[in-house]
Amino acid sequence: METFDHNALQETLSAMMPGAVFNTNPQFVEAVVPANDLHKFALELKMNSKTQFDYLVCQTGLDKNEELSVVFHLRSTKLNHSCVLKVITSDRINPEFDSVFDIWKSAEFFEREIFDLLGIKFKNHPDLRRLFLEDDFVGYPLRKDFVDNINIVQ
Amino acid sequence: MKFLYDFSILTNSIHQMLAASLSPLWVFIIELVLVGLVFLGFYAILGLFLVYLERRVCAFIQNRLGPNRVGPQGIFQTIADLVKLLFKELFVVRKADKILFNLAPFIVIIASLMAIGAIPYAKGLHAIDLNIGVFYILAVTSLGVVGILLAGWSSNSKYSLLGAMRSGAQIISYELSVGLSLLAVIIFSGSMQLSTIVESQANGWWIFKGHIPAFFAFVIFLIAATAETNRGPFDLAEAESELTAGFHTEYTGIRFAFFFLAEYMNMFLAAALATTVFLGGWMPFHFFDFSGFNYVMDFIPPFVWFFGKTFVVIYIIMLFKWTFPRLRIDQLLTLEWKYLLPLNLLNIIVIAFIVLMGWHF
Amino acid sequence: MVEKREIILGENEPYVINMGPQHPSTHGVLRFELSLKGETVFKVVPHCGYIHRGIEKMCESNTYQQIIHLTDRMDYLSAHPNNEAVSLCVEKALGIEVPERVKVIRTILSELGRLASHQLWWCAFGMDLGALTTFFYGLRDREKILDIFEESFGSRLLHSYICPGGLMNDVHPNFKQRIKDFIPYFRKKLPEYDQLLSGNVIFKERSRGIGMLSLEDAISYGVTGPSGRGSGFSCDIRKSQPYSAYDRVDFKEILFTEGDTYARYRVRIAEMWESMKILEQLVDQIPDGDYTAKMKPIIKLPEGEYYQSVETARGELGVYIVSKGDKFPVRVKFRTPNFSNLFAINHMAVGHKIADLVAISGSLDLVIPDIDR
């Protein structure tokens, strides 16, 4: 069982990431970080001996109608605690975040998937192509405003 | 030496019958056609039977039944398969080299067909009894690699080319071990003529009376011959989990059947050569001086002995294929050049020494 | 006078081979773009998406009960943990405590699924290395497990048996007895696997030191499951975040530190023994009771975000559900184990031969629909 003090972890994280907003989440410590500081904070989270989030469990792109966000589920294999990191943008035309592929290698392909299905771009990503859909596919299917008149039954 | 079953009487009588009524040229032509037809039929039937046998043996090893629906115990299954292959479209890949593409299966199959005539099946029952029989068989079977290389090159497919290159490297390497392990018995018997080698084993097979080195040579021959026929753990040229089907990826219909048949006939040739050279060929099994036992053994016809021994060897080769994983190309070449070849050379020195000192039986 | 031009083919440019989408050893419609030099691979680019069905998109217009049936189609070789992941996530969101009977049966099913999946992996791994006989030995034993499944759920592959709140229906009366019969049977048959493949010299030569994945890389790439545990990555969700009845059974987390193909092989063989140990402990302790908790016909998750991990036969399966209090989820994300496992292959296969690439991808136990979703 994951036994760690949520409040203590939240305090550590808030000290490490000035500017982060903490949401109430019964399961994880959830921090919303400013998009500009994402790469810096992510690197800090991995490198800092108090947190050591070395395992990126899951990176999810999210579309909540008005805002696009990317959610990171992080876990530390050494300290056995986990947290959730979020970045949010309201720019729907050209959403862009920092890539974290150099911190967690698995991010490279999570980010390609997010780009493929949600159209969120990642700065400095080495190979930002569509992953699942064909290269000439128009639109980003996981967005809420995606309309596919042929295939989707409402 | 007197043999109970001497087929040279039969063949000589046919020859004399023809010679009595026809000119020598016609006798020659008719005998050529007759021998050709007999071997073609023999080749086709044996090939079909070997395919069936392999499927049954493989099924036996794999907890299955194998083909059992077409005919009694499924013996006509391969004939049905052959008919199916005959009706298939002969597909040629675009931009493939058509002439070489068509030529390749014929080279492969002719190479194995040429070798099969030189093997003595019983006393007087062989097409050609060359005084360099072993050398001839080695030379002719090696031609097959040309066909495989051509097939890989002309297919205009990357998988085929890789398979062909693997096959080329493999066959050329293992040719050495095959030749050297056969050389062991050539030193013992003092002849390259296959009939002489067989008759030199009348009082004991070379694998028994050649001390340990002869047994050693037999084991090396079995490994090398398996590799040479692209079978068993050495089927890198086909390697269906890596190269889909290797050099014959692009072949269909009867052209594919030719490759398929040639593979089985090469296996038969390897087994037949092992039988002839190491296991006494068509010679019956004799047990020292138990003349009663030996006399009973003599009554069993020589071709029964020959095919019995050959199929035992074939069964061993099939067991290899269905139990071992495949080697990698570098491991394959390492096995040959670093282990088998030096051991083989050492073995030949030992044998030469034994023969020189006259220690062999 | 025509100028003479000399073109040397293959001198500097790579010899590119497309392995797949139809290839015997990619285990489905996956394509590797290999750059070769001779036989040596120096770049692998995996191309996936040939079987992308948009399960995550489909989930957004389906109720939670319907989503269960979509999850079967991801990792179809061990379908139970997929169902279980969504069910647990929904139950966690609703705050439902499922009956004890359900917990135990779910655990038994997960372990049976793991056994069946590892058996099929063993078959296919042998095939990848050219030992064709393994396929029939593995399938012989897998058939017994599928028979147990068939008797209880009426299906052999896509069960959709575990649903939010419990199980679809109660297990067959023979269920217990059949598992009791199966365990001693398979205990006798499993050593055959070792005799046929594990002890073979050629097999050892082919798998030892091939496809090295260090612990740091395994964590960084997120390689979980037996593949990760072969590198010493202690990533067993059954141990670290026990769900269902895993907190009351005694089993070892198999860890090997070599990180090569042979280590990954041995992890799976050892896991089969552990799975049988778990089954043995649980099969006599199936309590009586309901096979499902009381559920409303329409499940509406309260607003929020829920995450649940389970351990499938291939690694960590995470389900991330974002709900707005509706009967449809806003977003469902499946963190599938094979997705992360696959992309470590470029790192592992570079410098090896083609035959090794096949062995490495076999040792990762890839199921392509699980990658593409």
Coordinates of C-alpha atoms in Angstrom, one line a residue, chain C residues 210-373:
Chain C
I210 CA 20.8 -9.7 -25.7
G211 CA 18.7 -6.6 -25.5
M212 CA 20.2 -5.2 -22.3
L213 CA 17.9 -2.8 -20.5
S214 CA 19.4 -1.1 -17.4
L215 CA 17.3 -0.3 -14.4
E216 CA 17.5 3.4 -15.0
D217 CA 16.4 3.0 -18.6
A218 CA 13.6 0.6 -17.6
I219 CA 12.2 3.2 -15.2
S220 CA 12.7 6.1 -17.5
Y221 CA 11.0 4.3 -20.4
G222 CA 8.3 3.1 -18.1
V223 CA 8.9 -0.6 -18.9
T224 CA 6.8 -2.4 -16.4
G225 CA 5.6 -5.9 -15.9
P226 CA 7.8 -8.9 -16.3
S227 CA 9.9 -7.0 -18.8
G228 CA 10.7 -4.3 -16.3
R229 CA 11.2 -6.8 -13.5
G230 CA 13.8 -8.5 -15.6
S231 CA 15.8 -5.4 -15.2
G232 CA 15.3 -5.2 -11.5
F233 CA 12.5 -2.6 -11.6
S234 CA 10.2 -3.4 -8.7
C235 CA 7.0 -2.4 -10.4
D236 CA 4.5 -5.0 -9.3
I237 CA 1.2 -3.2 -8.6
R238 CA 0.0 -6.3 -6.8
K239 CA 2.6 -5.7 -4.2
S240 CA 2.9 -1.9 -4.1
Q241 CA -0.8 -1.0 -4.3
P242 CA -2.7 -4.2 -3.6
Y243 CA -6.2 -4.3 -5.0
S244 CA -8.9 -7.0 -4.8
A245 CA -7.6 -9.9 -2.7
Y246 CA -3.9 -9.5 -3.3
D247 CA -3.2 -8.1 0.2
R248 CA -4.1 -11.4 1.8
V249 CA -2.1 -13.8 -0.4
D250 CA 1.5 -14.7 0.0
F251 CA 3.6 -14.4 -3.1
K252 CA 7.0 -13.2 -4.1
E253 CA 7.7 -10.4 -6.5
I254 CA 10.0 -12.0 -9.1
L255 CA 13.0 -9.7 -9.7
F256 CA 16.0 -10.4 -11.9
T257 CA 18.7 -7.8 -12.3
E258 CA 20.4 -8.9 -15.5
G259 CA 18.1 -7.0 -17.7
D260 CA 18.6 -9.2 -20.8
T261 CA 16.2 -11.3 -22.8
Y262 CA 17.0 -14.4 -20.7
A263 CA 16.2 -12.6 -17.5
R264 CA 12.8 -11.5 -18.9
Y265 CA 12.2 -15.0 -19.9
R266 CA 13.0 -16.4 -16.5
V267 CA 10.8 -13.8 -14.8
R268 CA 7.8 -15.0 -16.7
I269 CA 8.5 -18.7 -16.0
A270 CA 8.9 -17.9 -12.3
E271 CA 5.7 -15.8 -12.3
M272 CA 3.8 -18.9 -13.5
W273 CA 4.9 -20.7 -10.4
E274 CA 3.9 -17.7 -8.3
S275 CA 0.5 -17.5 -10.0
M276 CA -0.1 -21.1 -9.1
K277 CA 0.8 -20.4 -5.5
I278 CA -1.7 -17.6 -5.4
L279 CA -4.4 -19.8 -7.0
E280 CA -3.7 -22.5 -4.5
Q281 CA -4.1 -20.2 -1.6
L282 CA -7.3 -18.6 -2.8
V283 CA -9.2 -21.5 -4.4
D284 CA -10.3 -23.0 -1.1
Q285 CA -11.2 -19.6 0.3
I286 CA -13.9 -18.4 -2.0
P287 CA -16.5 -17.1 0.4
D288 CA -20.2 -17.5 -0.2
G289 CA -22.3 -14.5 -0.8
D290 CA -23.4 -12.2 -3.6
Y291 CA -21.6 -12.0 -6.8
T292 CA -22.2 -8.3 -7.1
A293 CA -22.8 -5.3 -5.0
K294 CA -26.0 -3.4 -5.2
M295 CA -25.6 -1.1 -8.2
K296 CA -27.9 1.4 -9.8
P297 CA -28.7 0.7 -13.4
I298 CA -27.2 4.0 -14.5
I299 CA -23.9 4.8 -13.0
K300 CA -23.1 8.4 -12.7
L301 CA -19.6 9.1 -11.3
P302 CA -19.3 12.2 -9.1
E303 CA -17.3 15.0 -10.6
G304 CA -13.6 14.5 -10.3
E305 CA -10.6 12.6 -11.6
Y306 CA -9.9 9.0 -10.8
Y307 CA -6.9 6.9 -11.4
Q308 CA -6.5 3.2 -10.8
S309 CA -3.6 0.9 -11.7
V310 CA -3.7 -2.9 -12.0
E311 CA -1.1 -5.4 -12.9
T312 CA -1.9 -7.2 -16.1
A313 CA 0.3 -10.0 -17.5
R314 CA 2.3 -7.4 -19.4
G315 CA 2.7 -4.6 -16.8
E316 CA 1.0 -1.7 -15.3
L317 CA -2.4 -0.9 -16.7
G318 CA -3.6 2.5 -15.6
V319 CA -7.1 3.8 -16.1
Y320 CA -7.6 7.6 -15.7
I321 CA -11.3 8.6 -15.7
V322 CA -12.3 12.3 -15.8
S323 CA -15.9 12.7 -14.9
K324 CA -18.3 15.7 -14.8
G325 CA -21.0 13.9 -12.9
D326 CA -22.6 12.6 -16.1
K327 CA -23.3 9.0 -17.1
F328 CA -20.6 9.4 -19.8
P329 CA -17.0 10.1 -18.9
V330 CA -15.4 13.3 -20.2
R331 CA -12.1 11.5 -20.9
V332 CA -10.9 8.0 -20.3
K333 CA -7.2 7.4 -20.7
F334 CA -5.7 3.9 -20.7
R335 CA -2.1 3.8 -19.7
T336 CA -1.4 0.5 -21.4
P337 CA 1.7 -1.5 -20.5
N338 CA 2.7 -2.4 -24.0
F339 CA 2.7 1.2 -25.2
S340 CA 5.6 2.0 -22.9
N341 CA 7.3 -1.3 -23.3
L342 CA 7.4 -1.1 -27.1
F343 CA 9.3 2.1 -27.4
A344 CA 12.2 0.9 -25.4
I345 CA 13.0 -1.4 -28.3
N346 CA 15.1 1.1 -30.3
H347 CA 17.3 1.4 -27.2
M348 CA 17.5 -2.3 -26.7
A349 CA 18.0 -3.6 -30.2
V350 CA 20.6 -1.2 -31.6
G351 CA 23.8 -3.1 -32.4
H352 CA 22.2 -6.5 -32.4
K353 CA 21.3 -8.7 -35.4
I354 CA 17.9 -9.0 -36.9
A355 CA 17.4 -12.3 -35.2
D356 CA 18.1 -10.6 -31.9
L357 CA 15.5 -8.0 -32.6
V358 CA 12.9 -10.7 -33.0
A359 CA 14.0 -12.2 -29.7
I360 CA 13.9 -8.9 -28.0
S361 CA 10.4 -8.0 -29.3
G362 CA 9.3 -11.5 -28.3
S363 CA 10.7 -11.1 -24.8
L364 CA 8.7 -7.8 -24.4
D365 CA 5.5 -9.8 -25.0
L366 CA 3.9 -7.3 -27.2
V367 CA 0.2 -7.3 -27.9
I368 CA -0.5 -4.8 -30.6
P369 CA -4.1 -3.9 -29.9
D370 CA -2.9 -2.9 -26.5
I371 CA -0.5 -0.4 -28.0
D372 CA -2.8 1.1 -30.5
R373 CA -6.0 1.0 -28.5

